[in-house]
Amino acid sequence: MSTIVAGVDFGTDSVRVLLCDGVTGKSISTGVSHYRRWKRGEYCDPRKNRYRQHALDYIESLEKAFKKALAAAPEHTATRIAGI
């Protein structure tokens, strides 16, 4: 049983998590979560060309994306994650 590596990508409006085999690099599962506050337009003012994100969006969305990726992965995948 090989180890699992998690890749994380923080984008403009969402975070994506990829779980892959640490030896072969084969994709196991993915999860995506959009930033809640960003989606509602909070902390942004397009008239002033101001676009901001809230730090909690990163934390909350990372947790949701990880949970989605783990839910789509085989059982016991979480115990095999060796790195992010």
Coordinates of N, CA and C in Angstrom, one line a residue:
M1 N 0.8 -1.2 0.0 CA 0.0 0.0 0.0 C 0.9 1.2 0.0
S2 N 0.8 2.1 -1.0 CA 1.7 3.2 -1.1 C 1.1 4.4 -0.4
T3 N 1.9 5.4 -0.3 CA 1.5 6.6 0.4 C 0.7 7.5 -0.6
I4 N -0.1 8.4 0.0 CA -0.9 9.4 -0.8 C -0.3 10.8 -0.6
V5 N -0.3 11.5 -1.7 CA 0.2 12.9 -1.6 C -1.0 13.8 -2.0
A6 N -1.2 14.9 -1.2 CA -2.3 15.8 -1.5 C -1.7 17.1 -2.1
G7 N -2.2 17.5 -3.3 CA -1.9 18.8 -3.9 C -3.0 19.7 -3.7
V8 N -2.7 21.0 -3.4 CA -3.7 22.0 -3.1 C -3.4 23.2 -4.0
D9 N -4.5 23.7 -4.6 CA -4.4 24.9 -5.5 C -5.4 25.9 -5.0
F10 N -4.9 27.1 -4.6 CA -5.8 28.2 -4.2 C -5.9 29.1 -5.4
G11 N -7.1 29.2 -5.9 CA -7.4 30.0 -7.1 C -8.1 31.3 -6.7
T12 N -8.5 32.1 -7.6 CA -9.2 33.3 -7.4 C -10.5 33.1 -6.6
D13 N -11.3 32.1 -7.1 CA -12.6 31.9 -6.5 C -12.9 30.6 -5.9
S14 N -11.9 29.7 -5.8 CA -12.0 28.4 -5.2 C -10.7 27.8 -4.9
V15 N -10.8 26.7 -4.1 CA -9.6 25.9 -3.8 C -9.9 24.5 -4.3
R16 N -8.8 23.8 -4.8 CA -8.9 22.5 -5.4 C -7.9 21.6 -4.7
V17 N -8.3 20.4 -4.4 CA -7.5 19.4 -3.7 C -7.4 18.2 -4.6
L18 N -6.2 17.7 -4.9 CA -5.9 16.5 -5.7 C -5.2 15.5 -4.8
L19 N -5.8 14.3 -4.7 CA -5.1 13.2 -3.9 C -4.5 12.3 -5.0
C20 N -3.2 12.0 -4.9 CA -2.6 11.1 -5.8 C -1.7 10.1 -5.2
D21 N -1.4 9.0 -5.9 CA -0.5 8.0 -5.4 C 0.9 8.6 -5.3
G22 N 1.6 8.4 -4.2 CA 2.9 9.0 -4.0 C 4.0 8.4 -4.8
V23 N 3.8 7.2 -5.3 CA 4.8 6.5 -6.1 C 4.5 6.6 -7.6
T24 N 3.3 6.4 -8.1 CA 3.0 6.4 -9.5 C 2.5 7.8 -10.0
G25 N 2.0 8.6 -9.1 CA 1.5 9.9 -9.4 C 0.1 9.8 -10.0
K26 N -0.5 8.6 -10.0 CA -1.9 8.4 -10.5 C -2.9 9.2 -9.6
S27 N -3.8 9.9 -10.2 CA -4.8 10.6 -9.5 C -5.8 9.6 -8.9
I28 N -6.1 9.9 -7.6 CA -7.1 9.1 -6.9 C -8.4 9.8 -6.8
S29 N -8.4 11.0 -6.4 CA -9.7 11.8 -6.3 C -9.4 13.3 -6.2
T30 N -10.4 14.1 -6.4 CA -10.3 15.5 -6.3 C -11.5 16.1 -5.5
G31 N -11.3 17.3 -5.1 CA -12.4 18.0 -4.4 C -12.2 19.5 -4.7
V32 N -13.3 20.2 -4.9 CA -13.3 21.6 -5.2 C -14.3 22.3 -4.2
S33 N -14.0 23.5 -3.7 CA -14.9 24.2 -2.9 C -14.7 25.7 -3.3
H34 N -15.8 26.4 -3.6 CA -15.8 27.8 -3.9 C -15.7 28.7 -2.6
Y35 N -15.1 29.8 -2.7 CA -15.0 30.7 -1.5 C -16.4 31.3 -1.3
R36 N -17.0 31.1 -0.2 CA -18.3 31.5 0.1 C -18.5 33.0 0.1
R37 N -17.6 33.8 0.8 CA -17.7 35.2 0.9 C -17.4 35.9 -0.5
W38 N -16.4 35.3 -1.2 CA -16.1 35.8 -2.5 C -17.3 35.6 -3.5
K39 N -17.9 34.5 -3.4 CA -19.0 34.2 -4.3 C -20.2 35.2 -4.0
R40 N -20.4 35.6 -2.8 CA -21.4 36.6 -2.5 C -21.0 38.0 -2.7
G41 N -19.7 38.2 -3.1 CA -19.2 39.6 -3.4 C -18.9 40.4 -2.2
E42 N -18.7 39.8 -1.1 CA -18.3 40.5 0.1 C -16.9 41.0 0.0
Y43 N -16.6 42.1 0.6 CA -15.2 42.6 0.6 C -14.8 43.1 -0.8
C44 N -15.7 43.2 -1.7 CA -15.4 43.7 -3.1 C -16.2 44.9 -3.4
D45 N -15.6 45.8 -4.2 CA -16.3 46.9 -4.7 C -15.9 47.2 -6.1
P46 N -16.6 46.6 -7.1 CA -16.1 46.7 -8.5 C -16.1 48.1 -9.0
R47 N -16.9 49.0 -8.4 CA -16.8 50.4 -8.8 C -15.5 51.1 -8.5
K48 N -14.9 50.6 -7.5 CA -13.5 51.1 -7.0 C -12.4 50.1 -7.5
N49 N -12.8 49.1 -8.3 CA -11.8 48.1 -8.8 C -11.1 47.5 -7.6
R50 N -11.9 47.2 -6.5 CA -11.4 46.6 -5.3 C -11.9 45.2 -5.2
Y51 N -11.1 44.2 -5.2 CA -11.5 42.8 -5.1 C -10.6 42.1 -4.0
R52 N -11.3 41.8 -2.9 CA -10.6 41.3 -1.7 C -11.2 39.9 -1.3
Q53 N -10.4 39.1 -0.7 CA -10.8 37.8 -0.2 C -10.6 37.8 1.3
H54 N -11.5 37.0 2.0 CA -11.4 36.9 3.4 C -10.6 35.7 3.8
A55 N -9.7 35.8 4.7 CA -8.9 34.6 5.1 C -9.7 33.4 5.5
L56 N -10.8 33.5 6.1 CA -11.6 32.4 6.5 C -12.1 31.6 5.2
D57 N -12.3 32.3 4.1 CA -12.6 31.6 2.9 C -11.6 30.5 2.5
Y58 N -10.3 30.9 2.7 CA -9.3 29.9 2.4 C -9.4 28.7 3.3
I59 N -9.5 28.9 4.6 CA -9.5 27.9 5.6 C -10.7 27.0 5.4
E60 N -11.9 27.6 5.4 CA -13.2 26.8 5.3 C -13.2 26.1 4.0
S61 N -12.8 26.7 2.9 CA -12.9 26.0 1.6 C -11.9 24.9 1.5
L62 N -10.7 25.1 2.1 CA -9.7 24.0 2.1 C -10.3 22.8 2.8
E63 N -10.9 23.0 3.9 CA -11.5 21.9 4.7 C -12.6 21.2 3.9
K64 N -13.4 21.9 3.2 CA -14.5 21.3 2.4 C -13.9 20.6 1.2
A65 N -13.0 21.2 0.6 CA -12.4 20.5 -0.6 C -11.7 19.2 -0.2
F66 N -11.0 19.2 0.9 CA -10.3 18.0 1.4 C -11.4 16.9 1.7
K67 N -12.5 17.3 2.4 CA -13.5 16.3 2.7 C -14.1 15.8 1.5
K68 N -14.3 16.6 0.4 CA -14.9 16.1 -0.8 C -13.9 15.1 -1.5
A69 N -12.6 15.4 -1.5 CA -11.7 14.5 -2.1 C -11.6 13.2 -1.3
L70 N -11.6 13.3 0.0 CA -11.6 12.1 0.8 C -12.8 11.2 0.6
A71 N -14.0 11.9 0.5 CA -15.2 11.2 0.3 C -15.3 10.4 -1.0
A72 N -14.6 10.9 -2.0 CA -14.5 10.3 -3.3 C -13.4 9.3 -3.5
A73 N -12.6 9.2 -2.5 CA -11.4 8.3 -2.5 C -11.8 6.9 -1.8
P74 N -11.0 5.9 -2.0 CA -11.2 4.6 -1.4 C -11.1 4.8 0.2
E75 N -11.7 3.9 0.9 CA -11.7 3.9 2.3 C -10.2 3.8 2.8
H76 N -9.9 4.5 3.9 CA -8.7 4.6 4.6 C -7.6 5.4 3.9
T77 N -8.0 6.1 2.9 CA -7.1 7.0 2.1 C -6.5 8.0 3.1
A78 N -7.3 8.6 4.0 CA -6.8 9.6 4.9 C -5.6 9.2 5.7
T79 N -5.6 7.9 6.1 CA -4.5 7.4 7.0 C -3.2 7.2 6.2
R80 N -3.3 7.3 4.9 CA -2.1 7.1 4.0 C -1.5 8.4 3.5
I81 N -2.1 9.5 3.8 CA -1.6 10.8 3.3 C -0.2 11.1 4.0
A82 N 0.8 11.3 3.2 CA 2.1 11.5 3.8 C 2.6 12.9 3.6
G83 N 1.9 13.7 2.8 CA 2.3 15.1 2.6 C 1.3 15.9 1.8
I84 N 1.5 17.2 2.0 CA 0.6 18.1 1.2 C 1.5 19.0 0.3

